[in-house]
Coordinates of C-alpha atoms and ligand atoms in Angstrom, one line a residue:
X1313 CA 26.1 36.9 23.7
X1314 CA 23.4 38.4 21.7
X1315 CA 19.8 36.8 21.7
X1316 CA 18.9 35.4 18.3
X1317 CA 16.1 37.3 16.9
X1318 CA 13.0 35.4 15.9
X1319 CA 13.5 36.8 12.3
X1320 CA 17.0 35.0 12.0
X1321 CA 15.6 33.0 9.0
X1322 CA 14.3 36.5 7.3
X1323 CA 17.9 37.5 6.7
X1324 CA 19.0 37.3 3.1
X1325 CA 21.4 34.4 2.6
X1326 CA 23.9 36.6 1.0
X1327 CA 24.1 38.9 4.1
X1328 CA 23.1 36.6 6.8
X1329 CA 24.8 36.1 10.1
X1330 CA 25.2 32.3 10.9
X1331 CA 23.4 30.5 13.2
X1332 CA 24.5 31.6 16.8
X1333 CA 27.2 29.5 18.4
X1334 CA 25.1 28.3 21.4
X1335 CA 22.8 26.2 18.8
X1336 CA 25.7 23.7 18.7
X1337 CA 26.1 23.1 22.5
X1338 CA 22.9 24.3 24.2
X1339 CA 21.1 21.6 26.0
X1340 CA 17.6 23.4 25.4
X1341 CA 18.3 23.7 21.7
X1342 CA 19.2 20.2 21.5
X1343 CA 16.1 18.9 23.3
X1344 CA 14.1 20.9 20.9
X1345 CA 15.8 19.2 17.9
X1346 CA 15.3 15.8 19.6
X1347 CA 11.5 16.4 19.8
X1348 CA 10.9 18.5 16.8
X1349 CA 13.3 17.1 14.4
X1350 CA 14.4 13.5 15.1
X1351 CA 11.3 12.4 16.9
X1352 CA 9.3 13.4 13.6
X1353 CA 11.9 12.7 10.9
X1354 CA 12.9 9.6 8.7
X1355 CA 15.8 7.7 9.9
X1356 CA 17.8 5.6 7.4
X1357 CA 18.6 2.4 9.2
X1358 CA 20.0 0.2 6.5
X1359 CA 19.4 -1.5 3.3
X1360 CA 16.5 -4.0 2.3
X1361 CA 19.2 -6.5 1.4
X1362 CA 20.4 -6.5 5.1
X1363 CA 16.6 -8.0 5.9
X1364 CA 17.2 -10.6 3.0
X1365 CA 15.6 -13.5 4.7
X1366 CA 12.7 -14.1 7.3
X1367 CA 13.8 -13.5 10.8
X1368 CA 16.6 -11.0 9.8
X1369 CA 16.5 -7.9 11.7
X1370 CA 18.1 -4.4 12.1
X1371 CA 17.9 -2.0 15.1
X1372 CA 18.4 1.5 15.3
X1373 CA 18.6 3.8 18.4
X1374 CA 17.1 7.4 18.3
X1375 CA 18.2 8.7 21.7
X1376 CA 16.5 6.6 24.3
X1377 CA 14.1 5.1 21.7
X1378 CA 14.9 2.0 19.8
X1379 CA 13.3 0.5 16.8
X1380 CA 13.4 -3.0 15.4
X1381 CA 12.9 -3.8 11.7
X1382 CA 12.1 -7.2 10.5
X1383 CA 11.4 -9.3 7.7
X1384 CA 8.6 -11.7 8.0
X1385 CA 7.8 -14.9 5.8
X1386 CA 5.6 -12.7 3.6
X1387 CA 8.6 -10.8 2.4
X1388 CA 7.2 -7.8 4.0
X1389 CA 9.4 -5.4 6.2
X1390 CA 7.9 -4.4 9.5
X1391 CA 9.2 -2.0 12.2
X1392 CA 8.3 -1.9 15.9
X1393 CA 9.3 -0.3 19.1
X1394 CA 12.1 -2.5 20.6
X1395 CA 10.2 -3.2 23.7
X1396 CA 8.5 -6.1 25.2
X1397 CA 4.9 -5.7 25.9
X1398 CA 5.0 -7.6 29.3
X1399 CA 7.2 -5.5 31.6
X1400 CA 8.9 -3.1 29.2
X1401 CA 12.2 -4.9 28.7
X1402 CA 14.1 -3.8 25.7
X1403 CA 14.2 -6.9 23.4
X1404 CA 17.4 -6.6 21.2
X1405 CA 20.6 -4.9 21.8
X1406 CA 22.4 -6.0 18.5
X1407 CA 22.5 -3.7 15.7
X1408 CA 21.6 -6.5 13.0
X1409 CA 21.2 -10.2 13.0
X1410 CA 18.8 -13.0 12.2
X1411 CA 16.3 -14.8 14.7
X1412 CA 16.3 -18.5 14.0
X1413 CA 13.4 -19.5 14.3
X1414 CA 11.8 -16.3 13.0
X1415 CA 10.9 -15.1 16.6
X1416 CA 12.1 -12.4 19.0
X1417 CA 12.1 -13.7 22.2
X1418 CA 12.4 -11.5 25.4
X1419 CA 15.3 -12.3 27.6
X1420 CA 13.2 -11.8 30.9
X1421 CA 10.3 -14.0 30.9
X1422 CA 10.6 -15.6 27.4
X1423 CA 7.3 -13.7 25.7
X1424 CA 8.1 -14.3 22.0
X1425 CA 6.9 -12.3 19.0
X1426 CA 6.7 -13.3 15.3
X1427 CA 8.2 -11.0 12.7
X1428 CA 4.8 -9.3 12.1
X1429 CA 4.8 -8.4 15.7
X1430 CA 2.3 -10.7 16.9
X1431 CA 2.6 -12.1 20.4
X1432 CA 3.0 -16.0 19.7
X1433 CA 4.1 -17.3 23.2
X1434 CA 3.7 -16.0 26.8
X1435 CA 4.5 -18.7 29.3
X1436 CA 2.1 -19.3 32.1
X1437 CA -0.3 -16.7 30.8
X1438 CA -3.0 -19.4 30.6
X1439 CA -3.5 -18.5 34.3
X1440 CA -4.3 -15.0 33.6
X1441 CA -7.8 -13.5 33.9
X1442 CA -9.0 -11.7 30.8
X1443 CA -5.9 -11.8 28.9
X1444 CA -5.8 -12.0 25.1
X1445 CA -2.4 -12.4 23.2
X1446 CA -3.7 -10.3 20.4
X1447 CA -3.8 -7.4 22.6
X1448 CA 0.1 -7.6 23.5
X1449 CA 1.7 -7.5 20.0
X1450 CA 4.7 -5.2 19.5
X1451 CA 4.0 -1.5 19.0
X1452 CA 4.4 -0.8 15.3
X1453 CA 6.6 2.0 13.8
X1454 CA 6.3 3.7 10.5
X1455 CA 8.6 2.1 8.0
X1456 CA 9.5 2.7 4.4
X1457 CA 11.4 1.6 1.6
X1458 CA 13.1 4.5 -0.5
X1459 CA 15.4 3.4 -3.1
X1460 CA 16.0 0.0 -1.6
X1461 CA 16.8 1.8 1.8
X1462 CA 15.0 1.1 5.0
X1463 CA 13.5 4.4 6.7
X1464 CA 11.8 4.3 10.1
X1465 CA 9.8 7.2 11.7
X1466 CA 8.6 7.6 15.1
X1467 CA 5.9 9.9 14.0
X1468 CA 2.8 8.1 12.8
X1469 CA 1.5 11.4 11.0
X1470 CA 4.7 12.0 9.2
X1471 CA 4.5 12.5 5.5
X1472 CA 6.0 9.6 3.4
X1473 CA 9.7 9.9 2.4
X1474 CA 8.8 10.1 -1.2
X1475 CA 6.6 13.0 -0.4
X1476 CA 9.2 14.6 1.6
X1477 CA 12.0 14.6 -0.9
X1478 CA 10.2 14.7 -4.5
X1479 CA 12.6 14.2 -7.2
X1480 CA 15.3 12.9 -4.9
X1481 CA 15.3 9.2 -6.2
X1482 CA 15.4 10.2 -9.8
X1483 CA 18.5 12.1 -9.1
X1484 CA 20.2 9.1 -7.3
X1485 CA 19.3 7.0 -10.2
X1486 CA 21.1 9.3 -12.7
X1487 CA 24.3 8.8 -10.9
X1488 CA 23.8 5.4 -9.2
X1489 CA 22.7 2.8 -12.1
X1490 CA 23.1 -0.3 -9.7
X1491 CA 21.2 1.2 -6.8
X1492 CA 18.8 -1.6 -7.0
X1493 CA 21.2 -4.3 -6.3
X1494 CA 23.2 -3.4 -3.3
X1495 CA 25.0 -5.4 -0.6
X1496 CA 26.3 -4.3 2.6
X1497 CA 30.1 -4.3 2.7
X1498 CA 30.9 -2.8 5.9
X1499 CA 29.6 -0.5 8.5
X1500 CA 32.0 1.9 10.6
X1501 CA 30.7 3.7 13.7
X1502 CA 32.9 6.5 15.1
X1503 CA 31.9 8.7 18.0
X1504 CA 32.8 12.3 17.3
X1505 CA 32.9 15.0 20.0
X1506 CA 31.0 17.4 18.0
X1507 CA 27.3 18.4 17.6
X1508 CA 25.6 16.8 14.7
X1509 CA 25.0 19.9 12.7
X1510 CA 28.7 20.8 12.8
X1511 CA 29.3 17.4 10.9
X1512 CA 26.7 18.0 8.5
X1513 CA 27.8 21.6 7.6
X1514 CA 31.3 20.2 7.0
X1515 CA 30.0 17.8 4.5
X1516 CA 27.7 20.1 2.6
X1517 CA 30.3 22.9 1.7
X1518 CA 33.1 22.8 -0.8
X1519 CA 34.8 26.0 0.6
X1520 CA 37.0 23.8 2.7
X1521 CA 37.8 21.5 0.0
X1522 CA 40.9 22.8 -1.5
X1523 CA 41.9 25.0 1.5
X1524 CA 41.9 22.4 4.4
X1525 CA 44.1 19.4 4.8
X1526 CA 46.1 17.4 2.1
X1527 CA 43.5 14.4 1.9
X1528 CA 40.9 16.9 0.8
X1529 CA 43.1 18.2 -2.0
X1530 CA 43.5 14.6 -3.3
X1531 CA 39.8 14.4 -3.6
X1532 CA 39.5 17.9 -5.1
X1533 CA 42.2 16.7 -7.8
X1534 CA 39.8 13.9 -9.1
X1535 CA 37.0 16.6 -9.7
X1536 CA 36.7 19.6 -11.8
X1537 CA 36.4 21.8 -8.6
X1538 CA 35.1 24.9 -10.8
X1539 CA 32.1 22.8 -11.8
X1540 CA 31.1 21.6 -8.1
X1541 CA 27.7 22.2 -8.1
X1542 CA 25.7 22.6 -4.7
X1543 CA 21.8 22.7 -5.0
X1544 CA 19.1 22.7 -2.6
X1545 CA 15.6 21.5 -3.0
X1546 CA 13.6 22.1 0.3
X1547 CA 14.2 18.9 2.2
X1548 CA 17.0 17.3 0.1
X1549 CA 20.2 18.8 -1.5
X1550 CA 23.1 17.6 -3.7
X1551 CA 26.7 18.5 -4.1
X1552 CA 28.1 16.9 -7.1
X1553 CA 31.6 17.4 -8.8
X1554 CA 32.1 16.4 -12.4
X1555 CA 35.2 14.6 -13.4
X1556 CA 38.5 16.5 -13.7
X1557 CA 39.4 17.7 -16.9
X1558 CA 42.2 15.8 -18.5
X1559 CA 43.0 12.3 -18.1
X1560 CA 42.6 10.6 -14.6
X1561 CA 44.7 7.4 -14.4
X1562 CA 44.9 6.8 -10.8
X1563 CA 42.4 7.3 -7.7
X1564 CA 43.1 6.5 -4.1
X1565 CA 46.6 5.3 -4.9
X1566 CA 45.4 2.7 -7.3
X1567 CA 45.2 2.6 -11.2
X1568 CA 41.8 3.0 -12.4
X1569 CA 42.4 0.8 -15.5
X1570 CA 39.3 -1.4 -16.2
X1571 CA 37.7 -1.1 -12.6
X1572 CA 33.9 -1.0 -12.8
X1573 CA 32.4 2.1 -11.2
X1574 CA 29.0 3.7 -10.7
X1575 CA 30.2 7.2 -11.8
X1576 CA 33.2 9.1 -12.6
X1577 CA 31.4 12.0 -10.7
X1578 CA 31.5 12.9 -7.1
X1579 CA 27.9 12.4 -6.3
X1580 CA 26.4 13.3 -2.9
X1581 CA 22.7 13.7 -2.2
X1582 CA 21.6 14.7 1.5
X1583 CA 18.0 13.9 2.9
X1584 CA 16.6 16.0 5.6
X1585 CA 17.8 15.9 8.5
X1586 CA 20.8 13.5 8.8
X1587 CA 21.1 11.1 5.9
X1588 CA 23.7 11.4 2.9
X1589 CA 24.1 9.0 0.0
X1590 CA 27.2 9.3 -2.0
X1591 CA 29.7 7.8 -4.4
X1592 CA 33.3 8.7 -4.8
X1593 CA 34.5 9.1 -8.4
X1594 CA 35.5 5.7 -10.1
X1595 CA 34.1 3.8 -7.2
X1596 CA 31.8 0.8 -7.3
X1597 CA 30.0 1.4 -4.1
X1598 CA 27.2 3.6 -2.7
X1599 CA 28.3 5.2 0.6
X1600 CA 26.1 6.2 3.3
X1601 CA 26.9 8.8 5.9
X1602 CA 24.7 9.3 9.0
X1603 CA 25.1 11.7 11.8
X1604 CA 23.4 10.4 14.7
X1605 CA 23.0 12.9 17.5
X1606 CA 23.9 11.4 21.1
X1607 CA 23.9 14.6 23.1
X1608 CA 24.7 18.2 22.3
X1609 CA 28.3 17.7 21.7
X1610 CA 28.6 14.1 20.9
X1611 CA 27.4 12.5 17.7
X1612 CA 27.7 8.8 16.2
X1613 CA 28.9 9.1 12.8
X1614 CA 27.9 5.8 10.9
X1615 CA 29.6 5.2 7.6
X1616 CA 28.0 2.7 5.5
X1617 CA 29.5 1.1 2.5
X1618 CA 27.4 -0.9 -0.2
X1619 CA 28.7 -2.9 -3.1
X1620 CA 26.9 -4.2 -6.0
X1621 CA 25.2 -7.6 -5.7
X1622 CA 26.9 -10.3 -7.6
X1623 CA 29.9 -8.2 -8.3
X1624 CA 33.4 -8.5 -6.9
X1625 CA 34.5 -5.2 -5.2
X1626 CA 37.1 -3.7 -7.4
X1627 CA 40.5 -3.0 -5.8
X1628 CA 40.1 0.6 -6.6
X1629 CA 36.9 0.7 -4.4
X1630 CA 38.5 -1.2 -1.7
X1631 CA 41.3 1.4 -1.7
X1632 CA 38.7 4.3 -1.6
X1633 CA 36.9 2.7 1.3
X1634 CA 40.2 2.4 3.3
X1635 CA 41.0 6.0 2.3
X1636 CA 37.7 7.3 3.7
X1637 CA 38.0 5.3 6.8
X1638 CA 41.5 6.3 7.7
X1639 CA 42.2 9.4 5.8
X1640 CA 39.4 11.7 4.5
X1641 CA 37.1 10.8 7.3
X1642 CA 39.8 11.5 10.1
X1643 CA 40.7 14.8 8.4
X1644 CA 37.0 16.0 8.6
X1645 CA 36.5 14.7 12.1
X1646 CA 39.6 16.6 13.3
X1647 CA 37.9 19.8 12.0
X1648 CA 34.6 18.8 13.3
X1649 CA 36.0 18.5 16.9
X1650 CA 38.1 21.7 16.6
X1651 CA 35.2 23.5 15.3
X1652 CA 33.0 22.3 18.3
X1653 CA 35.7 23.5 20.6
X1654 CA 35.9 27.0 19.0
X1655 CA 32.1 27.5 19.1
X1656 CA 32.3 27.7 23.0
X1657 CA 34.6 30.7 22.8
X1658 CA 33.9 33.9 24.3
X1659 CA 35.3 35.3 21.4
X1660 CA 32.8 34.1 19.0
X1661 CA 29.0 34.3 18.7
X1662 CA 28.3 33.9 14.9
X1663 CA 30.0 34.5 11.7
X1664 CA 29.2 35.1 8.1
X1665 CA 28.3 32.5 5.3
X1666 CA 30.6 32.8 2.1
X1667 CA 27.6 32.8 -0.1
X1668 CA 28.2 34.6 -3.5
X1669 CA 25.6 35.5 -6.1
X1670 CA 26.4 32.8 -8.4
X1671 CA 26.2 30.1 -5.6
X1672 CA 29.6 29.0 -7.0
X1673 CA 31.6 25.8 -6.1
X1674 CA 32.8 27.2 -2.9
X1675 CA 29.6 28.9 -1.7
X1676 CA 28.1 27.9 1.6
X1677 CA 24.5 28.3 0.6
X1678 CA 23.7 24.7 1.6
X1679 CA 24.8 25.3 5.1
X1680 CA 22.5 28.4 5.1
X1681 CA 19.8 26.2 3.8
X1682 CA 20.5 23.4 6.3
X1683 CA 20.6 25.9 9.1
X1684 CA 17.3 27.3 8.1
X1685 CA 15.5 24.0 8.1
X1686 CA 17.0 23.4 11.7
X1687 CA 15.9 26.8 12.9
X1688 CA 12.4 26.7 11.6
X1689 CA 11.9 23.0 12.8
X1690 CA 12.5 24.2 16.4
X1691 CA 11.4 27.8 16.2
X1692 CA 10.4 29.2 19.5
X1693 CA 12.6 26.8 21.6
X1694 CA 14.8 29.7 22.2
X1695 CA 12.1 31.6 23.7
X1696 CA 10.5 28.9 25.6
X1697 CA 7.4 29.1 23.4
Ligands
FES1315 S1 9.6 -8.3 30.3 FE1 9.5 -9.4 28.3 S2 8.7 -11.2 28.9 FE2 8.8 -10.1 30.9
FE2_1316 FE1 35.4 17.9 4.5

C-alpha cells in the first residue's frame, strides 16, 4: 500500500486521488480524529425545545466522554461533564429526561447538583475537614444555541459555532421558515458497521442518486436533478435540489394536496464535522442526521425528526419519516456497509473523485472538500508527528 504523501491536500480536486483506504479503518487515524477533530469540534446534541422546562436534560456521549446539558430555573441552558465530583461516578445514563426536583443526584453516595452545576447536597460532609461545597460543582462544558439547536464542545478554546460557519443560519432560514418553532417527533439510532466518513461521503454526493437503488430514484424523481447544487463554504456545505419540473402530485406514496411543508426543495446543510440538517421536499419537518463515531469501523447514526410546534404533522410528512427510516436510510446503510468492506481489499488503495469543471449535480467535489478538512485536521498523524 503506498504511503500517503504529506502533500495529499495539495492535489488539484479535479485530478486528485481519493483519501487512501486505510484512513477508513486504521486505529491510528481514528485516534487522531478523536483527539484533533471530535474533542475540538461542536456536537449537535438536540433542540432547545427538548430542554423546555427547568430540570430537563439531554446527554451526549463523545467516545468515552459524556456531557449533560440542563435547563435551570433562570431559563439558561448549561452543559457539564457527566461525572460526579466525589469519586467520579457517571451521573446520568439516559439520553434525555427530566429531573424532578431539578437536581441531578449521584446514585453512589447521593451528592446532588442543581441545574447550574452547583453542589447542593453532599451527605455527611459536615465531618470533613476543610471541605467547601462551592469547590465541587460540576465541571462546565462549552454550550451554544445555534438556530435553536444545542451544541456542546469539549474544547474550551474553540471558536463559537456562529464564527465557525458564517452564513449557515441565513441559508437555513431561507428554506426552513419554521426553524424557530420546532418540537421533537422522534429520534432513531442505528449502529452502522462503517467508518463515520463513509457515511458522510455517501450523503454529500449526488453521483449515486440516480445510479444506486430504487428508493434513491424515487427521491431523485421529486427534484430537478440537473439543478442539484452542491456548494462548500469552508466548514459548512449545502446540497440542494429544486423541485422537479412539471407537476408533482404525490410524494412518499401520499398525495401532496393541501399538506403544509417547509419547502418543495430538497434542502441539506452540513456543519463540520458530522452534523446535517435537512428537509425532504413537501415535508413539514426538519431532519437531523448525525454520524457519531464509535470505533474505526462502527458508527452510531442518529436520525432526528422535528415537527413544527403547535402544528399537526401532515400525513405526508409522517409517510416521509417512515420512508426514511425503512427505505432510503436502509438503502444507504447497505451501501455504507459494503463500501466499508471493500475498503479493506488488497485490490484497492484509493480511487478518483468524479469532479467535473462545472461542479455539476453529480460531481463529488463535496467529498473531496470534506476529505480535505479531515486530512488537514489530523495532518501528521500518518507520520507519527
Ligand atoms: S461518586 Fe457520586 S456521590 Fe460518591
Ligand atoms: Fe444516498
